[in-house]
Coordinates of N, CA, C and O in Angstrom, one line a residue:
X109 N 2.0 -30.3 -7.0 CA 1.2 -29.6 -8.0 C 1.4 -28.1 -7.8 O 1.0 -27.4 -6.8
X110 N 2.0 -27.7 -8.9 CA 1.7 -25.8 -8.6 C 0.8 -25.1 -8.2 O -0.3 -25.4 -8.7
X111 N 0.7 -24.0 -7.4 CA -0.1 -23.5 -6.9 C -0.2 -21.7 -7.5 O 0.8 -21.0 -7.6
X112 N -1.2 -21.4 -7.7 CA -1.6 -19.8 -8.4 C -2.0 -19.1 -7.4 O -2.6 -19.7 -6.4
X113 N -1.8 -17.6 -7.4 CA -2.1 -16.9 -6.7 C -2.7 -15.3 -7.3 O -2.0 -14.4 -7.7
X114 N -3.8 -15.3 -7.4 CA -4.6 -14.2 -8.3 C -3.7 -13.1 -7.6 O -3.8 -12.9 -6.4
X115 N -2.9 -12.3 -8.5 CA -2.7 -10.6 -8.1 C -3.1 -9.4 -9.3 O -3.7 -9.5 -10.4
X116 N -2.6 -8.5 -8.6 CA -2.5 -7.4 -9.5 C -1.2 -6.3 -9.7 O -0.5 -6.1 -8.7
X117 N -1.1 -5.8 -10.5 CA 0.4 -5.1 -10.6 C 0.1 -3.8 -10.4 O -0.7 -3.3 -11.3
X118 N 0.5 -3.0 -9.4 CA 0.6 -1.8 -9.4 C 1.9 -1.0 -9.3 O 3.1 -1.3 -8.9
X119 N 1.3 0.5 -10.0 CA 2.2 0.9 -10.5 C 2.3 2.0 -9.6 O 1.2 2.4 -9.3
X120 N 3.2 2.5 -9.1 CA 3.2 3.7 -7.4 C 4.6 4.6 -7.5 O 5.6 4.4 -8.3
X121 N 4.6 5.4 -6.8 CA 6.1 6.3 -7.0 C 7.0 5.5 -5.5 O 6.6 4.6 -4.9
X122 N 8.1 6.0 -5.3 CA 8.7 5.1 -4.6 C 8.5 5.3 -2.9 O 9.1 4.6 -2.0
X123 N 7.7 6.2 -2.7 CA 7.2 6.4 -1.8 C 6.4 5.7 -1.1 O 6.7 5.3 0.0
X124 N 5.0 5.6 -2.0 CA 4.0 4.3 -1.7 C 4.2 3.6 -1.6 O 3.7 2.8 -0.8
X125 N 5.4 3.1 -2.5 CA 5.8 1.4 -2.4 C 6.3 1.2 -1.0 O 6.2 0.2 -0.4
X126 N 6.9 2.3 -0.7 CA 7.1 1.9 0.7 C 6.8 1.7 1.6 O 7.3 0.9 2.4
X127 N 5.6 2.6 1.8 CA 4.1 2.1 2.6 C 3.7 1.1 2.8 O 3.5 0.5 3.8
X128 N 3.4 0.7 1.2 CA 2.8 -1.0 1.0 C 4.1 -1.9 1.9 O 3.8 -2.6 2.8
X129 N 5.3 -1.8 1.4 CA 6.1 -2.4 1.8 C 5.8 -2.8 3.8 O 5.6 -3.8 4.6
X130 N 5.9 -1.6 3.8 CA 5.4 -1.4 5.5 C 3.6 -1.9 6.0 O 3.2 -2.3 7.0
X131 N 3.3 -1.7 5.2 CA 2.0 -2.7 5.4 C 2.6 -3.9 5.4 O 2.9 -4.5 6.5
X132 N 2.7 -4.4 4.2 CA 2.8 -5.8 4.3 C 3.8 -6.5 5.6 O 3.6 -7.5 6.2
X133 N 4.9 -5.5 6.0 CA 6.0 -5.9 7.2 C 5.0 -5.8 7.9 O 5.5 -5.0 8.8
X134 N 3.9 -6.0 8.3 CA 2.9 -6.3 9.4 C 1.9 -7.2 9.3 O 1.2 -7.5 10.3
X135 N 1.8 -7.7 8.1 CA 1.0 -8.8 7.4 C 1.6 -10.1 6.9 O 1.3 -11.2 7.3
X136 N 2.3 -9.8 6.1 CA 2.7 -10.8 5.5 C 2.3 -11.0 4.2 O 3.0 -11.6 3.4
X137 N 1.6 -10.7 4.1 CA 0.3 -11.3 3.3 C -0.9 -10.8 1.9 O -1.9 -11.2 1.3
X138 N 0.5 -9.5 1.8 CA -0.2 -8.4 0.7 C 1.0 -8.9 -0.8 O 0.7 -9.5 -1.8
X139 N 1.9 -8.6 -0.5 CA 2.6 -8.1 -2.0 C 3.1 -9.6 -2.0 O 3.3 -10.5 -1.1
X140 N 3.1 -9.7 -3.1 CA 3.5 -11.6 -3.7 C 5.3 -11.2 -4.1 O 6.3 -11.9 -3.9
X141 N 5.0 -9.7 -4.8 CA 6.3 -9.7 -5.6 C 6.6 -8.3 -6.1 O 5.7 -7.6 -6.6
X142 N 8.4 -7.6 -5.9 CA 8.4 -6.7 -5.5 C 9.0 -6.7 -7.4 O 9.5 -7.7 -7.8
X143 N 8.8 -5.8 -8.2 CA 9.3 -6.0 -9.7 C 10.6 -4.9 -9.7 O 11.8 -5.0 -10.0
X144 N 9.9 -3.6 -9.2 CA 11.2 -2.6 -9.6 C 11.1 -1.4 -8.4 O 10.7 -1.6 -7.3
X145 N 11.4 -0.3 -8.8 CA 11.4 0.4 -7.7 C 10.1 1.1 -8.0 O 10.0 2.0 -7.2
X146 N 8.9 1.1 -8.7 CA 7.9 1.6 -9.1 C 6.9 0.6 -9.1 O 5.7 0.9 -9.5
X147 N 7.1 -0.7 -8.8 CA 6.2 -1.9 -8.9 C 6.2 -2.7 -8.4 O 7.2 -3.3 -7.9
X148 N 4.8 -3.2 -8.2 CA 4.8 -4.6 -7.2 C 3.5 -5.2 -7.1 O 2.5 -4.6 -7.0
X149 N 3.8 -6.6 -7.1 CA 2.6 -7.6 -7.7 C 1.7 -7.5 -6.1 O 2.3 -7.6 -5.1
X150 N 0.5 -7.3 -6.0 CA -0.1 -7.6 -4.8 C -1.5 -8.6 -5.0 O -2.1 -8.9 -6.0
X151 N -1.7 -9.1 -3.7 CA -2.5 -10.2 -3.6 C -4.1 -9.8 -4.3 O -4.8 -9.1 -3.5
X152 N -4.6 -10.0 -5.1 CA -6.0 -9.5 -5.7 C -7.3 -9.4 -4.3 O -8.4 -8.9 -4.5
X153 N -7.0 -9.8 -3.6 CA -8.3 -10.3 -2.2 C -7.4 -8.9 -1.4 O -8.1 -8.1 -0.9
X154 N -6.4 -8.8 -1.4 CA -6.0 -7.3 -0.9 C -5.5 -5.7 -1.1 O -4.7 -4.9 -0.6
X155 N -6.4 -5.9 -2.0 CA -6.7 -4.3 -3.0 C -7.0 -3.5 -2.0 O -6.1 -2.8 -1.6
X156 N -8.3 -3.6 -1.3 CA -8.9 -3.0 -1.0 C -8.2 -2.6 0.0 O -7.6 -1.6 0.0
X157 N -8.3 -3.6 1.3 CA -7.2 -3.3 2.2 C -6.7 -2.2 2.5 O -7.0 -1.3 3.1
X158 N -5.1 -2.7 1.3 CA -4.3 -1.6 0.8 C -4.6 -0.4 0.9 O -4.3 0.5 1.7
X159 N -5.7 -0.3 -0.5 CA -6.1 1.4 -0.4 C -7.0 2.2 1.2 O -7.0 3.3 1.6
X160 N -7.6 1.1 1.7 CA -8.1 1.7 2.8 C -6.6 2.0 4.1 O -6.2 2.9 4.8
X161 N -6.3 1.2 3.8 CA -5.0 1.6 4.9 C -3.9 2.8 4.3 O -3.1 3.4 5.0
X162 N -4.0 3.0 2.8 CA -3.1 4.1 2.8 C -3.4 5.3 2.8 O -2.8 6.4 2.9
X163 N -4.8 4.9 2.6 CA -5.5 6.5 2.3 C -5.8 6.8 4.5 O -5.8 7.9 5.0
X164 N -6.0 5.4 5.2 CA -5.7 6.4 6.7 C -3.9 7.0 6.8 O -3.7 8.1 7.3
X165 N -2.9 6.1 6.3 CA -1.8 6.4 6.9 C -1.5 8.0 5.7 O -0.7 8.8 6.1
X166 N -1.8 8.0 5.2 CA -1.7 9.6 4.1 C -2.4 10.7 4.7 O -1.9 11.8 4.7
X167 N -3.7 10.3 5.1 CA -4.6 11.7 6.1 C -4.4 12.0 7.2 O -5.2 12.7 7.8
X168 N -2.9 11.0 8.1 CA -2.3 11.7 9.2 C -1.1 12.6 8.8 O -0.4 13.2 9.6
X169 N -0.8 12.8 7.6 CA -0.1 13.7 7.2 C 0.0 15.1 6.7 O 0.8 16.0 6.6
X170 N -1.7 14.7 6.4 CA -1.8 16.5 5.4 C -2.3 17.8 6.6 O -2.8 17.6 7.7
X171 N -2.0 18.5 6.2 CA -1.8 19.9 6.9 C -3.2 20.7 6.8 O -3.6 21.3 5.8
X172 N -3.5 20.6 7.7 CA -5.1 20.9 7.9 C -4.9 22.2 8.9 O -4.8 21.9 10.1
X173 N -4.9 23.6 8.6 CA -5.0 25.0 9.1 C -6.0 25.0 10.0 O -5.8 25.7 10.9
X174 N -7.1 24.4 10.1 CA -8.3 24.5 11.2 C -7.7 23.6 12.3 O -8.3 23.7 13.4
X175 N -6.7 22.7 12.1 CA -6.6 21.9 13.4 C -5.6 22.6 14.8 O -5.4 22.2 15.9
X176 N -5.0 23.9 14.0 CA -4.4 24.7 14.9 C -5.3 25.7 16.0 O -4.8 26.2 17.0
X177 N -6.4 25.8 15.8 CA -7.4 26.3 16.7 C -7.6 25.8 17.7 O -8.5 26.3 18.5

């Protein structure tokens, strides 16, 4: 019997996607399906996740002038 899998399509620059990409290379368990270089089906139960883990891996990046003190 076929089996469904609720997702969502998002839409990202190719950057993000590579993130997610790299998320999931530690999960398994996020993206169902990779469509183009700007898209990719992800698991609906891991939205949230996602955004919580990219918005930590993005704010070890920005350039914060008070942290040189």
């Amino acid at each position: 019997m076929p089996s469904a899998i609720k997702g969502v399509m998002v839409q990202c620059d190719p950057s993000i996607k590579a993130l997610i990409l790299k998320i999931d290379s530690e999960r398994h368990d996020i993206v169902i399906e990779e469509l183009d270089e700007t898209h990719l089906v992800i698991d609906l139960n891991k939205v949230q996740a996602v955004k919580n883990e990219l918005n930590r891996l993005l704010s070890k990046n920005i350039y914060n002038p008070f942290d040189e003190q």
